[in-house]
Coordinates of C-alpha atoms in Angstrom, one line a residue:
Chain A
M7 CA -36.8 8.5 46.0
S8 CA -36.3 8.3 49.8
E9 CA -39.8 8.8 50.9
T10 CA -40.6 5.1 51.4
H11 CA -37.5 3.5 52.8
D12 CA -38.3 3.6 56.4
H13 CA -41.8 2.1 56.1
S14 CA -42.1 -1.3 57.5
N15 CA -45.5 -1.8 55.9
E16 CA -45.1 -4.2 53.0
H17 CA -48.1 -3.0 50.9
D18 CA -48.6 0.7 50.8
H19 CA -45.1 1.8 49.7
A20 CA -45.2 0.6 46.1
T21 CA -48.6 1.8 45.0
H22 CA -48.3 5.5 45.4
T23 CA -45.6 8.2 45.4
H24 CA -45.5 10.9 48.1
D25 CA -47.5 13.1 45.8
G26 CA -50.3 10.5 45.6
K27 CA -49.9 9.6 41.9
P28 CA -50.0 5.9 41.2
I29 CA -46.7 4.5 40.0
Q30 CA -46.9 2.8 36.6
E31 CA -44.6 -0.2 36.8
D32 CA -44.3 -4.0 36.8
P33 CA -46.8 -5.8 38.8
L34 CA -46.2 -6.1 42.5
P35 CA -44.5 -9.3 43.5
S36 CA -46.8 -12.3 43.9
L37 CA -48.0 -12.9 47.4
E38 CA -45.7 -15.9 47.5
A39 CA -42.7 -13.6 46.8
Q40 CA -43.8 -11.2 49.4
I41 CA -44.0 -14.0 51.9
L42 CA -40.6 -15.4 51.0
E43 CA -39.0 -11.9 51.2
A44 CA -40.4 -11.1 54.6
S45 CA -39.5 -14.7 55.8
V46 CA -35.9 -14.6 54.6
R47 CA -35.4 -11.1 56.0
E48 CA -36.9 -11.9 59.4
L49 CA -34.9 -15.1 59.7
L50 CA -31.7 -13.4 58.8
I51 CA -32.4 -10.7 61.5
E52 CA -33.4 -13.3 64.1
K53 CA -30.1 -15.2 63.3
G54 CA -28.1 -12.1 63.8
V55 CA -26.8 -12.1 60.2
I56 CA -28.2 -8.7 59.4
S57 CA -30.2 -6.0 61.3
A58 CA -33.2 -4.0 60.2
D59 CA -30.9 -1.0 60.4
D60 CA -28.4 -2.7 58.1
V61 CA -31.1 -3.2 55.5
R62 CA -32.2 0.5 55.7
R63 CA -28.7 1.7 55.3
A64 CA -28.1 -0.6 52.4
I65 CA -31.2 0.7 50.7
D66 CA -29.9 4.2 51.3
Q67 CA -26.7 3.1 49.5
V68 CA -28.6 1.6 46.6
E69 CA -30.5 4.9 46.3
S70 CA -27.4 7.1 46.6
R71 CA -25.8 5.6 43.5
T72 CA -27.1 7.3 40.4
P73 CA -25.9 8.0 36.9
A74 CA -25.1 11.6 38.0
L75 CA -21.8 10.3 39.4
G76 CA -20.9 8.7 36.1
A77 CA -21.8 11.9 34.3
K78 CA -19.4 13.9 36.6
I79 CA -16.6 11.5 35.8
V80 CA -17.3 11.8 32.0
A81 CA -17.5 15.6 32.2
R82 CA -14.1 15.7 34.0
A83 CA -12.6 13.4 31.4
W84 CA -13.8 15.7 28.6
D85 CA -12.4 18.7 30.4
D86 CA -9.2 17.4 31.9
S87 CA -6.9 15.4 29.6
E88 CA -4.6 14.2 32.4
F89 CA -7.6 12.8 34.3
K90 CA -8.9 11.2 31.1
A91 CA -5.5 9.5 30.5
L92 CA -5.5 8.2 34.1
L93 CA -9.1 7.0 33.8
M94 CA -8.3 5.0 30.7
S95 CA -5.1 3.5 32.1
D96 CA -5.7 3.1 35.8
S97 CA -9.4 3.6 36.6
D98 CA -9.0 2.6 40.3
E99 CA -6.6 5.5 40.9
A100 CA -8.8 7.9 38.9
L101 CA -12.0 6.9 40.7
M102 CA -10.4 7.5 44.1
A103 CA -11.0 11.2 43.6
F104 CA -14.7 10.4 43.4
G105 CA -14.7 8.1 46.4
V106 CA -15.6 5.1 44.2
D107 CA -14.5 1.6 45.0
M108 CA -15.2 -0.9 42.3
R109 CA -13.8 -4.0 44.1
P110 CA -13.9 -6.9 43.5
T111 CA -14.5 -5.8 39.9
E112 CA -12.5 -3.2 37.9
L113 CA -13.9 -0.4 35.8
C114 CA -12.9 -0.5 32.1
V115 CA -13.6 2.8 30.3
V116 CA -14.1 2.5 26.5
E117 CA -14.0 5.7 24.5
N118 CA -16.2 6.6 21.6
T119 CA -14.4 8.2 18.7
D120 CA -15.0 9.2 15.1
E121 CA -14.1 5.6 14.1
V122 CA -15.7 3.5 16.9
H123 CA -19.0 3.4 18.8
N124 CA -19.0 1.3 21.9
M125 CA -22.0 -0.4 23.4
V126 CA -22.3 -2.5 26.6
V127 CA -24.4 -5.6 27.4
C128 CA -24.2 -8.5 29.8
T129 CA -25.6 -11.5 28.0
L130 CA -25.3 -13.9 31.0
C131 CA -26.9 -11.8 33.8
S132 CA -26.9 -8.0 34.3
C133 CA -23.3 -7.0 35.2
Y134 CA -23.2 -3.2 35.3
P135 CA -20.9 -0.6 36.8
R136 CA -23.3 0.0 39.7
P137 CA -20.9 2.1 41.8
V138 CA -20.9 4.8 39.1
L139 CA -24.3 4.3 37.4
G140 CA -26.6 2.8 40.1
V141 CA -29.0 0.0 39.3
P142 CA -29.3 -1.0 35.7
P143 CA -32.4 0.0 33.7
A144 CA -35.1 -2.7 33.2
W145 CA -34.3 -3.1 29.5
Y146 CA -30.7 -3.9 30.3
K147 CA -31.8 -6.9 32.4
R148 CA -34.4 -8.2 29.9
R149 CA -34.0 -11.1 27.5
D150 CA -34.6 -8.9 24.4
Y151 CA -31.6 -6.6 25.0
R152 CA -29.3 -9.4 26.4
S153 CA -30.1 -11.7 23.4
R154 CA -29.9 -9.2 20.5
A155 CA -27.3 -6.6 21.5
V156 CA -24.5 -9.1 20.6
R157 CA -26.0 -10.3 17.4
E158 CA -27.7 -7.3 15.9
P159 CA -26.3 -4.3 17.7
R160 CA -27.2 -1.8 15.0
A161 CA -30.8 -2.9 15.0
V162 CA -31.0 -2.5 18.8
L163 CA -29.3 0.9 18.6
Q164 CA -32.0 2.0 16.1
E165 CA -34.6 1.0 18.6
F166 CA -33.0 3.5 20.9
G167 CA -33.1 6.1 18.1
T168 CA -29.3 5.8 17.5
Q169 CA -28.1 5.5 13.9
I170 CA -24.4 4.7 13.4
P171 CA -23.1 5.2 9.9
D172 CA -21.7 2.0 8.3
Q173 CA -18.2 3.4 8.0
K174 CA -18.1 3.7 11.8
Q175 CA -17.3 0.4 13.7
V176 CA -19.8 -0.7 16.3
R177 CA -17.9 -2.5 19.1
V178 CA -20.0 -4.5 21.6
H179 CA -18.6 -5.3 25.0
D180 CA -20.1 -8.4 26.6
S181 CA -19.6 -7.7 30.3
N182 CA -19.3 -11.3 31.3
A183 CA -16.6 -11.6 33.9
D184 CA -14.5 -9.3 36.2
L185 CA -14.5 -5.9 34.4
R186 CA -17.4 -3.5 34.4
Y187 CA -17.7 -1.1 31.4
L188 CA -18.4 2.6 31.2
V189 CA -18.6 4.2 27.8
L190 CA -17.0 7.6 27.4
P191 CA -19.2 9.3 24.9
Q192 CA -17.9 11.8 22.4
R193 CA -17.9 15.4 23.6
P194 CA -20.7 17.2 21.7
A195 CA -19.8 20.1 19.4
G196 CA -20.3 23.6 20.5
T197 CA -19.3 23.0 24.1
E198 CA -16.0 24.7 24.1
G199 CA -15.3 26.6 27.3
W200 CA -18.1 24.9 29.2
D201 CA -17.4 24.0 32.9
Q202 CA -17.7 20.5 34.1
E203 CA -21.0 21.0 35.8
K204 CA -22.6 22.2 32.6
L205 CA -20.9 19.4 30.6
A206 CA -22.2 16.8 33.0
R207 CA -25.8 17.8 32.1
L208 CA -25.2 16.4 28.6
V209 CA -24.1 13.0 29.8
T210 CA -27.1 10.7 30.0
R211 CA -27.1 7.2 31.6
D212 CA -27.8 5.7 28.1
S213 CA -24.8 7.5 26.6
M214 CA -22.6 5.8 29.2
I215 CA -24.1 2.4 28.3
G216 CA -23.5 3.2 24.7
V217 CA -27.1 2.9 23.4
S218 CA -27.1 6.6 22.6
D219 CA -24.8 9.6 22.2
A220 CA -24.5 12.4 24.7
L221 CA -27.1 15.2 24.4
A222 CA -26.4 18.0 22.0
A223 CA -25.4 21.4 23.3
S224 CA -28.7 22.8 22.0
D225 CA -30.7 20.1 24.0
I226 CA -29.9 21.9 27.3
G227 CA -30.2 25.4 25.8
G228 CA -26.4 25.7 25.5
Chain B
M11 CA -25.2 -27.8 27.8
R12 CA -26.7 -24.3 27.4
G13 CA -28.0 -22.8 30.7
P14 CA -31.2 -20.8 30.7
Q15 CA -29.3 -17.6 31.4
D16 CA -27.2 -17.9 28.2
Y17 CA -29.2 -15.5 26.1
G18 CA -26.5 -14.1 23.7
G19 CA -27.7 -14.5 20.1
M20 CA -31.0 -16.1 20.9
P21 CA -34.1 -14.9 19.1
A22 CA -35.9 -12.2 21.0
G23 CA -38.3 -9.3 20.6
P24 CA -37.7 -5.6 20.2
V25 CA -36.3 -3.5 23.0
D26 CA -38.7 -0.7 24.0
P27 CA -36.6 1.9 25.8
V28 CA -39.7 3.7 27.0
K29 CA -41.9 0.8 28.1
H30 CA -38.9 -1.2 29.5
E31 CA -38.0 1.6 32.0
H32 CA -38.9 0.9 35.6
V33 CA -38.4 2.8 38.9
P34 CA -37.3 0.2 41.4
T35 CA -39.9 -0.4 44.1
H36 CA -39.1 -0.5 47.8
W37 CA -39.6 -4.2 47.7
E38 CA -37.0 -4.7 45.0
K39 CA -34.6 -2.4 46.7
T40 CA -35.0 -4.5 49.9
V41 CA -34.0 -7.6 48.0
D42 CA -31.1 -5.7 46.4
A43 CA -30.0 -4.5 49.9
M44 CA -30.1 -8.0 51.4
M45 CA -28.0 -9.4 48.5
M46 CA -25.5 -6.5 49.0
L47 CA -25.3 -7.2 52.8
L48 CA -24.7 -11.0 52.4
F49 CA -21.9 -10.3 49.8
D50 CA -20.2 -7.5 51.7
Q51 CA -16.6 -7.7 53.0
R52 CA -17.8 -8.1 56.6
R53 CA -20.2 -11.0 56.2
R54 CA -18.9 -12.7 53.0
L55 CA -21.8 -15.2 53.4
A56 CA -22.1 -15.6 49.6
R57 CA -20.5 -14.7 46.4
V58 CA -22.1 -13.3 43.3
D59 CA -21.0 -16.4 41.4
E60 CA -23.0 -18.6 43.9
S61 CA -26.1 -16.5 43.4
R62 CA -25.7 -16.9 39.7
R63 CA -25.4 -20.7 40.1
M64 CA -28.7 -20.7 42.1
Q65 CA -30.5 -18.5 39.5
E66 CA -29.4 -20.8 36.7
A67 CA -30.7 -23.8 38.8
L68 CA -34.2 -22.4 38.2
G69 CA -34.0 -24.0 34.8
E70 CA -37.0 -23.1 32.6
D71 CA -38.4 -21.1 35.4
Y72 CA -35.5 -18.7 35.0
H73 CA -37.4 -17.1 32.1
K74 CA -40.6 -16.7 34.1
Y75 CA -39.3 -15.2 37.3
P76 CA -39.2 -11.4 37.6
Y77 CA -35.6 -10.3 38.1
Y78 CA -35.6 -9.6 41.8
E79 CA -37.7 -12.7 42.5
R80 CA -34.8 -14.7 40.9
W81 CA -32.4 -12.9 43.3
L82 CA -34.7 -13.6 46.3
Q83 CA -34.9 -17.3 45.4
A84 CA -31.2 -17.5 45.0
I85 CA -30.6 -15.9 48.4
S86 CA -33.0 -18.2 50.2
W87 CA -31.5 -21.4 48.5
L88 CA -28.0 -20.2 49.4
M89 CA -28.9 -19.6 53.1
L90 CA -30.4 -23.1 53.2
E91 CA -27.3 -24.6 51.5
K92 CA -25.0 -22.8 54.0
G93 CA -27.1 -23.8 57.0
V94 CA -27.9 -20.3 58.1
Y95 CA -31.5 -21.5 58.6
T96 CA -33.2 -24.9 58.0
Q97 CA -36.0 -25.8 55.7
E98 CA -38.2 -26.4 58.8
E99 CA -37.4 -22.9 60.1
L100 CA -38.2 -21.4 56.8
E101 CA -41.5 -23.2 56.4
A102 CA -42.6 -22.2 60.0
K103 CA -41.6 -18.6 59.3
K104 CA -43.5 -18.5 56.0
A105 CA -46.6 -19.8 57.7
E106 CA -46.3 -17.1 60.3
V107 CA -45.8 -14.4 57.7
K108 CA -48.7 -15.6 55.6
A109 CA -51.1 -15.6 58.5
R110 CA -50.0 -12.1 59.4
L111 CA -50.4 -10.8 55.8
E112 CA -53.8 -12.4 55.5
S113 CA -55.0 -10.9 58.8
G114 CA -54.0 -7.5 57.4
N115 CA -51.7 -7.0 60.3
E116 CA -48.5 -7.3 58.3
S117 CA -46.2 -4.9 60.1
Chain C
M4 CA 1.6 -16.3 37.0
N5 CA 2.7 -15.7 33.4
P6 CA 0.1 -15.1 30.7
R7 CA 0.2 -17.8 28.1
F8 CA -1.1 -15.3 25.4
Q9 CA -0.1 -11.8 24.5
P10 CA -2.1 -9.0 22.8
G11 CA -2.4 -9.7 19.1
D12 CA -2.3 -13.5 19.5
R13 CA -5.0 -15.4 17.6
V14 CA -7.0 -17.7 19.9
K15 CA -9.8 -20.1 19.6
V16 CA -12.5 -20.5 22.4
L17 CA -12.8 -24.1 23.5
H18 CA -16.1 -25.9 23.7
R19 CA -15.4 -27.6 27.1
D20 CA -18.8 -29.1 27.5
Q21 CA -18.8 -29.0 31.3
P22 CA -21.7 -28.8 33.8
G23 CA -22.0 -26.1 36.4
H24 CA -21.6 -22.3 36.4
V25 CA -19.3 -21.0 33.7
R26 CA -18.8 -17.5 32.3
T27 CA -18.1 -18.4 28.6
P28 CA -21.3 -17.9 26.6
M29 CA -22.2 -20.4 23.9
Y30 CA -22.1 -17.9 21.1
V31 CA -18.2 -17.5 21.3
R32 CA -17.4 -21.2 21.8
G33 CA -15.5 -22.6 18.8
K34 CA -14.9 -19.1 17.5
T35 CA -11.5 -17.5 16.7
G36 CA -10.5 -14.0 17.9
V37 CA -7.6 -11.9 18.8
I38 CA -6.3 -11.1 22.3
E39 CA -7.0 -7.5 23.0
R40 CA -5.4 -7.3 26.4
V41 CA -4.3 -9.3 29.3
V42 CA -6.6 -8.3 32.2
G43 CA -4.8 -10.1 35.0
S44 CA -5.3 -13.1 37.2
F45 CA -8.7 -13.6 38.9
P46 CA -10.4 -16.2 41.1
N47 CA -11.9 -19.0 39.0
P48 CA -15.7 -18.2 38.9
E49 CA -16.5 -21.9 38.3
L50 CA -15.1 -22.6 41.8
L51 CA -16.4 -19.5 43.5
A52 CA -19.8 -20.6 42.3
V53 CA -19.7 -23.7 44.5
G54 CA -18.4 -21.8 47.6
H55 CA -14.7 -22.4 47.1
S56 CA -12.0 -19.8 47.2
G57 CA -11.5 -19.7 43.5
L58 CA -7.9 -20.9 43.8
P59 CA -5.9 -21.5 41.6
Y60 CA -6.5 -18.1 40.0
K61 CA -7.0 -18.0 36.3
M62 CA -5.5 -15.5 33.8
L63 CA -8.2 -13.4 32.2
Y64 CA -8.0 -11.9 28.7
R65 CA -10.2 -9.6 26.7
V66 CA -10.7 -11.2 23.3
N67 CA -11.8 -9.3 20.2
F68 CA -13.9 -11.0 17.5
R69 CA -15.1 -9.8 14.1
Q70 CA -18.8 -9.9 14.1
G71 CA -18.6 -11.6 10.7
D72 CA -16.7 -14.4 12.4
L73 CA -19.3 -14.8 15.1
W74 CA -22.5 -14.8 13.0
E75 CA -22.8 -16.0 9.5
D76 CA -25.8 -13.8 8.9
Y77 CA -24.5 -10.7 10.7
G78 CA -26.6 -7.8 9.4
G79 CA -24.1 -5.0 9.6
P80 CA -20.5 -4.4 8.3
A81 CA -18.4 -7.5 9.0
E82 CA -15.7 -5.3 10.5
D83 CA -17.9 -4.5 13.5
T84 CA -16.4 -6.2 16.5
L85 CA -17.3 -7.7 19.8
E86 CA -15.1 -7.9 22.9
I87 CA -15.5 -10.3 25.8
E88 CA -13.5 -11.6 28.8
I89 CA -12.3 -15.2 28.6
Y90 CA -10.3 -17.2 31.2
E91 CA -7.1 -18.9 30.0
H92 CA -8.4 -22.5 30.4
W93 CA -11.1 -21.7 27.8
L94 CA -8.5 -20.6 25.1
A95 CA -6.3 -22.5 22.7
P96 CA -3.7 -21.0 20.4
V97 CA -4.5 -20.8 16.7

């Protein structure tokens, strides 16, 4: 992930990874967008608003935030009921132990149970608990997910391979204002006695958005 | 009036969790980084709500712009609105960058 | 600032056809739900969006809706729910 962020060249970085394989992804920005980006960045640097070093460090910060942190938080909540109670009631305080600062937003943790399955969307833009999950996946930002997650959540869940029985309530959270949502998935069966590090390996990004469940113990050879 | 960003409940296609994954490019992370810096506690040059207002101002173009290009346009319009740089300075800089890119001497 | 609504109160989301940036999506306007919790007071995003300080702050609530009340043709069990954050000036008592 970090092999490209000190390149100043605008072209080479996005076409190949360090092992030389072409990256399959959205088209490169248009020439117009490349010109605008370089122009804005250079003007902001010339005006003393930001420095090139600030940009590099901010990119490091973007890259340092990954769903691995969210997974650690979930694993601890599974393993430590006191921590879980704090996380659900005063997430700011609970997240201090992980060095996470959500301001100016607040983290709202919603727990999956035998009765309720939670799922998160932001219909108006792409609000997402970035300090604990990193940048949102592309599908989370697209029109398809944003439009349909509120109106036909069960159909969308099925597109992720997630089948929720009719007797279980599906609860959609539209993350539209000042809270950011993290789903606390159900702890999989057969994980009694596992330590937090091993538990964290079951916690996927998608399970913390609520479009899937956590992995099964057998998925990681447990 | 319904803004272009107000997608909730509108007709749309299937979600493809495999095809619609994407590793952010360096270019996208740079735009992300600039937005973070302009919003941070030290600079406070803009708020996320202002960026959203600018993205919504794209109107029908909102649907056509790739995600980070929307962000970039919002940043640039906000900097113009706040007088951080002028339209003339931006046009001159764009001409300079364009000439540089076309000459293949872009760094 | 005292919240006008308490958890369990039935509320209706107003239409408030106003221009500019707002955080109340169309699909909940005119719909009736129940206050799930009082989140607290926050800067008004409609004012933050135009570069103001967001004062006076607005009380924010999480409102729970039955999906069957949001969409006539909801395809799943009508007891499925949706929760969303709504600022106080967008809510009326029912």
